Coordinates of C-alpha atoms and ligand atoms in Angstrom, one line a residue:
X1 CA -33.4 -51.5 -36.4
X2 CA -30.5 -49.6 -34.3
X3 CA -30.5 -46.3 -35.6
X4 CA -26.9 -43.7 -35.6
X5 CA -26.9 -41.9 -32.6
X6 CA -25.6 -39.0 -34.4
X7 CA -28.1 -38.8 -37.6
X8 CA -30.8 -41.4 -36.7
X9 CA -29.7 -43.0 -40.4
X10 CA -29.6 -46.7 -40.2
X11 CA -26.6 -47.9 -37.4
X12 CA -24.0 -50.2 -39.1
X13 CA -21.9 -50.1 -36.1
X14 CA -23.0 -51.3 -32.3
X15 CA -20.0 -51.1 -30.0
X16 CA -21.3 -52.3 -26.6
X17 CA -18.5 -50.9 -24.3
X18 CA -19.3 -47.6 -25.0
X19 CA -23.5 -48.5 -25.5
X20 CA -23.2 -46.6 -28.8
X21 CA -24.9 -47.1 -32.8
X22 CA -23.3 -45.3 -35.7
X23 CA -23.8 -45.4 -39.1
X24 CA -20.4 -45.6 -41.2
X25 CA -19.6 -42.4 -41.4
X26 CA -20.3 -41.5 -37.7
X27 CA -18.5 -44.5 -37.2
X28 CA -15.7 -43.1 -39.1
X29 CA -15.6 -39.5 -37.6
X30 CA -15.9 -41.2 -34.0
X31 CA -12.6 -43.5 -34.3
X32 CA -10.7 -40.8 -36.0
X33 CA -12.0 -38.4 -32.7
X34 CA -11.3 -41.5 -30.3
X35 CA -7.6 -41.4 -32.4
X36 CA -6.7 -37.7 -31.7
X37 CA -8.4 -37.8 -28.1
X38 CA -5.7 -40.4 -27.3
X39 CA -3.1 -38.0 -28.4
X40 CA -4.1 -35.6 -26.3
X41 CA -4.8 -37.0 -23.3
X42 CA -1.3 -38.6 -23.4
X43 CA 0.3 -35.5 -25.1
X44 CA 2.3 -37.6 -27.7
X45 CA 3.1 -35.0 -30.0
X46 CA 1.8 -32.2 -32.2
X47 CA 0.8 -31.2 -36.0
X48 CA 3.8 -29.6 -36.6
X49 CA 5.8 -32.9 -35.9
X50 CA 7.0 -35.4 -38.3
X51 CA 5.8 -38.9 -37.2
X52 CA 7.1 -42.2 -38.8
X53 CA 4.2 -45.1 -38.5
X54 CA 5.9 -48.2 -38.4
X55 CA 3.6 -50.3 -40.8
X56 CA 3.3 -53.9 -41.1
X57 CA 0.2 -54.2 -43.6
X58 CA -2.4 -55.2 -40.7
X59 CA -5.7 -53.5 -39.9
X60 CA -3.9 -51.9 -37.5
X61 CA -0.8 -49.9 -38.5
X62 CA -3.0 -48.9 -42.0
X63 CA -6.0 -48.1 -39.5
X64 CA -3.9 -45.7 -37.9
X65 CA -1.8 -44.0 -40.7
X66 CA -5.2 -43.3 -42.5
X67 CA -6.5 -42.1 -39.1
X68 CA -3.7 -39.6 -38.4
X69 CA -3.6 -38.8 -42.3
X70 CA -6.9 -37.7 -42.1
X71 CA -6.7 -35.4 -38.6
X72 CA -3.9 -33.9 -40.2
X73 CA -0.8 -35.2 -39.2
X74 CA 2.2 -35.6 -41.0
X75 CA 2.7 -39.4 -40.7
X76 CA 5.0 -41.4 -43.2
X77 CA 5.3 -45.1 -43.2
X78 CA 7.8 -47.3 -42.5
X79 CA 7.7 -51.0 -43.4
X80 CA 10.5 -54.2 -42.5
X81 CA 10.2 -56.7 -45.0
X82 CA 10.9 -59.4 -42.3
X83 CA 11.6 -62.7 -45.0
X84 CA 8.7 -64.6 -43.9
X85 CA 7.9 -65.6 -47.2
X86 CA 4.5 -65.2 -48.9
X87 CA 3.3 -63.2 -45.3
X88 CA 5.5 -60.9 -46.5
X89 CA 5.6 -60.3 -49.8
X90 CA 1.4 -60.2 -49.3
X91 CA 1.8 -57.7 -46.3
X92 CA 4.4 -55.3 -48.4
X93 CA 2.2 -55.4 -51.4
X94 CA -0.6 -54.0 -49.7
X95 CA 1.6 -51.3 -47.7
X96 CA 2.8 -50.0 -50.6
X97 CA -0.4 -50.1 -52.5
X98 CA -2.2 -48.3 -49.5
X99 CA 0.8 -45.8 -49.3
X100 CA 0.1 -44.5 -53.2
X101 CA -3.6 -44.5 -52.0
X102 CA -3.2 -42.1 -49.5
X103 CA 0.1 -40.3 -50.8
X104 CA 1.8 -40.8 -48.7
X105 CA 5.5 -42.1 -48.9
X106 CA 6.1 -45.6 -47.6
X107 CA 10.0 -46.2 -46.4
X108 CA 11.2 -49.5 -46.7
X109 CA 13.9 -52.0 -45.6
X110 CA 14.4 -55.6 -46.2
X111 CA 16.2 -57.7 -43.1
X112 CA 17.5 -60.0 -45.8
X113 CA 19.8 -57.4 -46.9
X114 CA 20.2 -55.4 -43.3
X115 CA 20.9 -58.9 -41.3
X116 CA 19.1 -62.1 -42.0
X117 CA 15.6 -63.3 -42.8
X118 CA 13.7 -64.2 -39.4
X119 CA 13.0 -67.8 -40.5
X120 CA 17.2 -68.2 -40.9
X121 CA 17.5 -66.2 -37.7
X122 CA 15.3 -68.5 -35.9
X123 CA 17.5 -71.6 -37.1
X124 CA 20.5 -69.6 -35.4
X125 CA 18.8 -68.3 -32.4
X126 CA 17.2 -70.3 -29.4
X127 CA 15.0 -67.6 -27.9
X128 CA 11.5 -67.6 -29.0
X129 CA 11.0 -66.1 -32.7
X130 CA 8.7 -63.2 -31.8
X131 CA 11.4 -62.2 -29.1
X132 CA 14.1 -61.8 -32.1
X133 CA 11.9 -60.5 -34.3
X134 CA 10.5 -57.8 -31.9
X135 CA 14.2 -56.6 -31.2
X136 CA 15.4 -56.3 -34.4
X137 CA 12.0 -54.4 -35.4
X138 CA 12.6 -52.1 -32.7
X139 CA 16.7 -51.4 -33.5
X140 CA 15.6 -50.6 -37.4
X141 CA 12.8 -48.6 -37.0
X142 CA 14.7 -46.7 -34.4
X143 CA 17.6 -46.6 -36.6
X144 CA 16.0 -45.4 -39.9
X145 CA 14.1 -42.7 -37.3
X146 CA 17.1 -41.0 -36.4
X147 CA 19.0 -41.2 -39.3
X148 CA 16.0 -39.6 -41.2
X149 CA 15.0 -36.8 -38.7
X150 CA 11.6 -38.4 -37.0
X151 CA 11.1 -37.5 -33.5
X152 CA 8.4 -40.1 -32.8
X153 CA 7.2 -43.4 -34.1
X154 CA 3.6 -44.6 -34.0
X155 CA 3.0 -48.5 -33.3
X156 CA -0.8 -49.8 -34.1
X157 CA -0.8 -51.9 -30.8
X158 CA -4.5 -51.4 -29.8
X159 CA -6.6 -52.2 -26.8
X160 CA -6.9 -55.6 -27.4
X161 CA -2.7 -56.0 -27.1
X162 CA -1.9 -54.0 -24.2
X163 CA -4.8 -55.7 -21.9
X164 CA -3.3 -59.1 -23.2
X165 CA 0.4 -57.5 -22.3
X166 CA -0.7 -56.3 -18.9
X167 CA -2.4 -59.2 -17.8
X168 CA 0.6 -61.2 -18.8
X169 CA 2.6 -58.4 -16.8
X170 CA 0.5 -59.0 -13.7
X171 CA -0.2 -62.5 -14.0
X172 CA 3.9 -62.9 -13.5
X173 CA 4.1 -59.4 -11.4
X174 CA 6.8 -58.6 -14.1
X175 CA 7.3 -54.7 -12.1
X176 CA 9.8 -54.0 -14.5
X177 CA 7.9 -53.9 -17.6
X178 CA 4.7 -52.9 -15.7
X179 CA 7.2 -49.4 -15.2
X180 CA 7.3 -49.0 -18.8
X181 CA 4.0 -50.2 -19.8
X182 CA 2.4 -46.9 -21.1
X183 CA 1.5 -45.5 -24.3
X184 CA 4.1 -42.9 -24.8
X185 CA 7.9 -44.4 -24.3
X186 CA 9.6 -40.7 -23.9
X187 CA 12.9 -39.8 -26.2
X188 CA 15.7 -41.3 -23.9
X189 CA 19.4 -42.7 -24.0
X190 CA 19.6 -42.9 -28.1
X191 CA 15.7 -44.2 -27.9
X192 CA 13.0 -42.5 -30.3
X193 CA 9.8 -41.6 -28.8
X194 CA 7.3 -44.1 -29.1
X195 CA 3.8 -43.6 -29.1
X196 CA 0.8 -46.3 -29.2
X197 CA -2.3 -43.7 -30.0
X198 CA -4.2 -47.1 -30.9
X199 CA -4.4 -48.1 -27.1
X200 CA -7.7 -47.6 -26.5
X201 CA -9.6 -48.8 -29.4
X202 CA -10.2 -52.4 -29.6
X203 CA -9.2 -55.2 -32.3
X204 CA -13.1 -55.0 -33.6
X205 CA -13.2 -51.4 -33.6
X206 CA -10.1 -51.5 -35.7
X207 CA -11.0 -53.9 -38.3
X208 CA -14.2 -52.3 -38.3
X209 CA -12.5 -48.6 -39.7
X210 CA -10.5 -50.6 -42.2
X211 CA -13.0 -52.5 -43.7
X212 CA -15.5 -49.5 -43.4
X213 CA -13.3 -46.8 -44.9
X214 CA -12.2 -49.8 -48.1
X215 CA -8.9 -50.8 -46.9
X216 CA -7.3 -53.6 -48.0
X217 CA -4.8 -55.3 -45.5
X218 CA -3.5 -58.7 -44.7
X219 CA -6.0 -60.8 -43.2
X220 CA -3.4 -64.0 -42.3
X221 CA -2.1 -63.2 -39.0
X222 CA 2.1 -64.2 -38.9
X223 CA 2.7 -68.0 -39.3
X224 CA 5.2 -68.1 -36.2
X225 CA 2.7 -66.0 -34.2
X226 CA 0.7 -69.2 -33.6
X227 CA 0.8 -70.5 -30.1
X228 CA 2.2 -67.3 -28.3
X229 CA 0.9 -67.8 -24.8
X230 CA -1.0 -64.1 -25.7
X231 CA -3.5 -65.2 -28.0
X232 CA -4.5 -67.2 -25.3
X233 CA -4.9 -64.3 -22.6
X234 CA -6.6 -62.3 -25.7
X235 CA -9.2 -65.2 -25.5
X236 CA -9.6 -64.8 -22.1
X237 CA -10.0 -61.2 -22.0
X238 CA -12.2 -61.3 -24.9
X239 CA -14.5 -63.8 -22.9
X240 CA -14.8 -61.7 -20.0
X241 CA -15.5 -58.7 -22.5
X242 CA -18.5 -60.8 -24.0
X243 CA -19.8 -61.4 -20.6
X244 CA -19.2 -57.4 -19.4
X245 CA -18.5 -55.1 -22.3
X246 CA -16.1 -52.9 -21.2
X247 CA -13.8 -55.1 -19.2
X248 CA -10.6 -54.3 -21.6
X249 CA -11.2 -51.0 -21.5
X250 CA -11.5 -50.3 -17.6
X251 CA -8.2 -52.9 -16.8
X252 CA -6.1 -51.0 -18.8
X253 CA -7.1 -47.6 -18.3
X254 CA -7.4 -48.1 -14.5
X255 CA -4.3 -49.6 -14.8
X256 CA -3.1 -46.2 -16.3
X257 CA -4.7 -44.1 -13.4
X258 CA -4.0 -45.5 -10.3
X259 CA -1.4 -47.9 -10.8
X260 CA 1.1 -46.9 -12.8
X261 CA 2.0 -43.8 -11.2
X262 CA 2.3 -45.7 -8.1
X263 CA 5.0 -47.5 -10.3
X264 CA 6.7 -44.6 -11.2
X265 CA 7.5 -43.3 -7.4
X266 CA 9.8 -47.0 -7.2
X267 CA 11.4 -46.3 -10.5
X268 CA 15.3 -47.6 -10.8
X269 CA 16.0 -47.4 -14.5
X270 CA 18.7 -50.0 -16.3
X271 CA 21.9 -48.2 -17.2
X272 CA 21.9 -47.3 -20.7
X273 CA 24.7 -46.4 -22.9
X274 CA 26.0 -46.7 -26.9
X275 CA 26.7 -50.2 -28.1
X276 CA 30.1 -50.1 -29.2
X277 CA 29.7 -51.3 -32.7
X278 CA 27.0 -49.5 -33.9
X279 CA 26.3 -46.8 -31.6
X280 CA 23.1 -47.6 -30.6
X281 CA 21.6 -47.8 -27.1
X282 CA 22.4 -50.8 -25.2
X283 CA 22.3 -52.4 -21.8
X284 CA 25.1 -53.6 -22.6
X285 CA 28.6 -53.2 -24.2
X286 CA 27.3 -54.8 -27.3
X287 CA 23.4 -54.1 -27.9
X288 CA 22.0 -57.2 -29.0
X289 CA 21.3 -57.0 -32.9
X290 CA 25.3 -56.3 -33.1
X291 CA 25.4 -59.7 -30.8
X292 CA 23.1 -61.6 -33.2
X293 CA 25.2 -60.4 -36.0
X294 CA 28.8 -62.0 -34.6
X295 CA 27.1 -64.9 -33.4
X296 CA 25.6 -65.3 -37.2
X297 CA 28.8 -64.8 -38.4
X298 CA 30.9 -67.4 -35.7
X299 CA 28.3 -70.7 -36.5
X300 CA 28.5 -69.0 -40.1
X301 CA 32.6 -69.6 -40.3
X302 CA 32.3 -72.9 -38.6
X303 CA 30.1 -74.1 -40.8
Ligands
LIG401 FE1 7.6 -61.1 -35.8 FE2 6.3 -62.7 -34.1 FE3 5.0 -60.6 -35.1 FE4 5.6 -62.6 -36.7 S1 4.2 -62.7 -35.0 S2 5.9 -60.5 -37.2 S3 7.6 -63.3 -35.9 S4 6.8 -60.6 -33.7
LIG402 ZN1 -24.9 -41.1 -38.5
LIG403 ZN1 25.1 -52.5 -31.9

């Protein structure tokens, strides 16, 4: 029997990476330490700022709200009912229902009424639907941020998705979004500050504080997220992670270290400027949910 490192009780966690057993609430105390060491190291903000979490109802996003809740933060949801029928309605049922648990208020919009569900979208659109989806996330949660008076959002993505992003990143030696791949996206050109303070905990260590501190989140992963070329390199990783525990952890934060500093000294940064519709940041004249919108409404009054 593994006992807890920290009380010699019976260990109901083992995570091999870091060669360490906790009981639960060891286990609980060390991710929310893991949580606020990660802000700190990175500097993404303080206790006196007002954070908005953007929530989707996974392990993930709750994970961290309840995490940041519980060092002290003042972190409020916010949650995009993206139309993808009973994903959705599941996913916003449990956001809201963990938002009353926690008392914390949950802000909500629905891209039906703001634009377009993404299943009609993707009839309308040709680039791949986690593409779409992932810019009109970003243009609403940036929106609702500033109108509202956040200073930073918090995304859930966690070890597992930014090894899987930077090995994509290297695999096609995309240095462009190697530049930007870091966990704190500073305030810039009509952009919120964006924080990831879930980068170095892993997928298992995630659904591990959920299920551990009684959470209840969606379990079905997205329908269209089936296929994306990243579940295979999370497969990959998660091999090589079997094999050496640890593996995940050192590529990215090595990564961090030595490399993308290097990055920084060769930095030419794309021209930003307000889109002329809506006033949002944009590469170009018309930033591209105000695009998707005309082109909606052209096939729309051809049809
Ligand atoms: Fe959107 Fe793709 Fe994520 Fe589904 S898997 S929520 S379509 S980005
Ligand atoms: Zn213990
Ligand atoms: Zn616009």
């Amino acid at each position: 029997m593994r006992k807890c490192f920290k009380c010699s009780q019976k260990a109901q966690v083992y995570l091999p990476q870091h060669r360490l057993s906790l009981c639960k609430d060891h286990y609980l105390q060390w991710f929310d330490n893991r949580v606020e060491k990660t802000i700190k190291e990175f500097k993404m903000f303080k206790k006196e700022d007002k954070i908005l979490v953007a929530v989707s109802g996974g392990k993930d996003s709750l994970s961290l709200w309840k995490a940041l809740t519980n060092l002290g933060y003042q972190a409020d949801g916010f949650y995009i009912n993206l139309g993808i029928g009973e994903y959705s309605e599941k996913s916003e049922k449990l956001a809201t229902a963990f938002s009353e648990k926690i008392g914390r208020p949950l802000y909500k919009i629905s891209l039906k009424q703001e634009i377009m569900p993404i299943p009609e979208i993707k009839k309308h659109d040709s680039r791949p639907t986690c593409s779409v989806c992932g810019t009109v996330k970003r243009y609403y949660m940036n929106k609702f941020a500033k109108d509202n008076g956040y200073k930073i959002i918090a995304t859930g993505h966690n070890l597992d998705d930014e090894a899987a992003v930077l090995f994509s990143n290297t695999l096609n030696w995309s240095v462009e979004y190697l530049k930007r791949q870091y966990p704190v996206l500073p305030e810039e050109d009509g952009f919120i500050r964006k924080v990831k303070p879930l980068c170095k905990i892993s997928e298992k260590e995630s659904a591990m504080y959920a299920i551990l501190s009684g959470i209840e989140y969606i379990e079905e992963e997205c329908p269209f997220s089936e296929g994306a070329t990243s579940i295979d390199y999370k497969i990959f990783l998660s091999q090589l992670e079997e094999k050496s525990p640890g593996t995940k952890l050192r590529f990215y934060s090595e990564f961090l270290r030595k490399m993308y500093p290097i990055l920084q000294k060769s930095e030419e940064k794309p021209q930003l400027r307000p889109c002329k519709i809506c006033g949002e940041p944009s590469i170009n004249e018309i930033c591209s949910v105000c695009s998707l919108k005309l082109k909606l409404k052209k096939q729309e009054e051809k049809a």
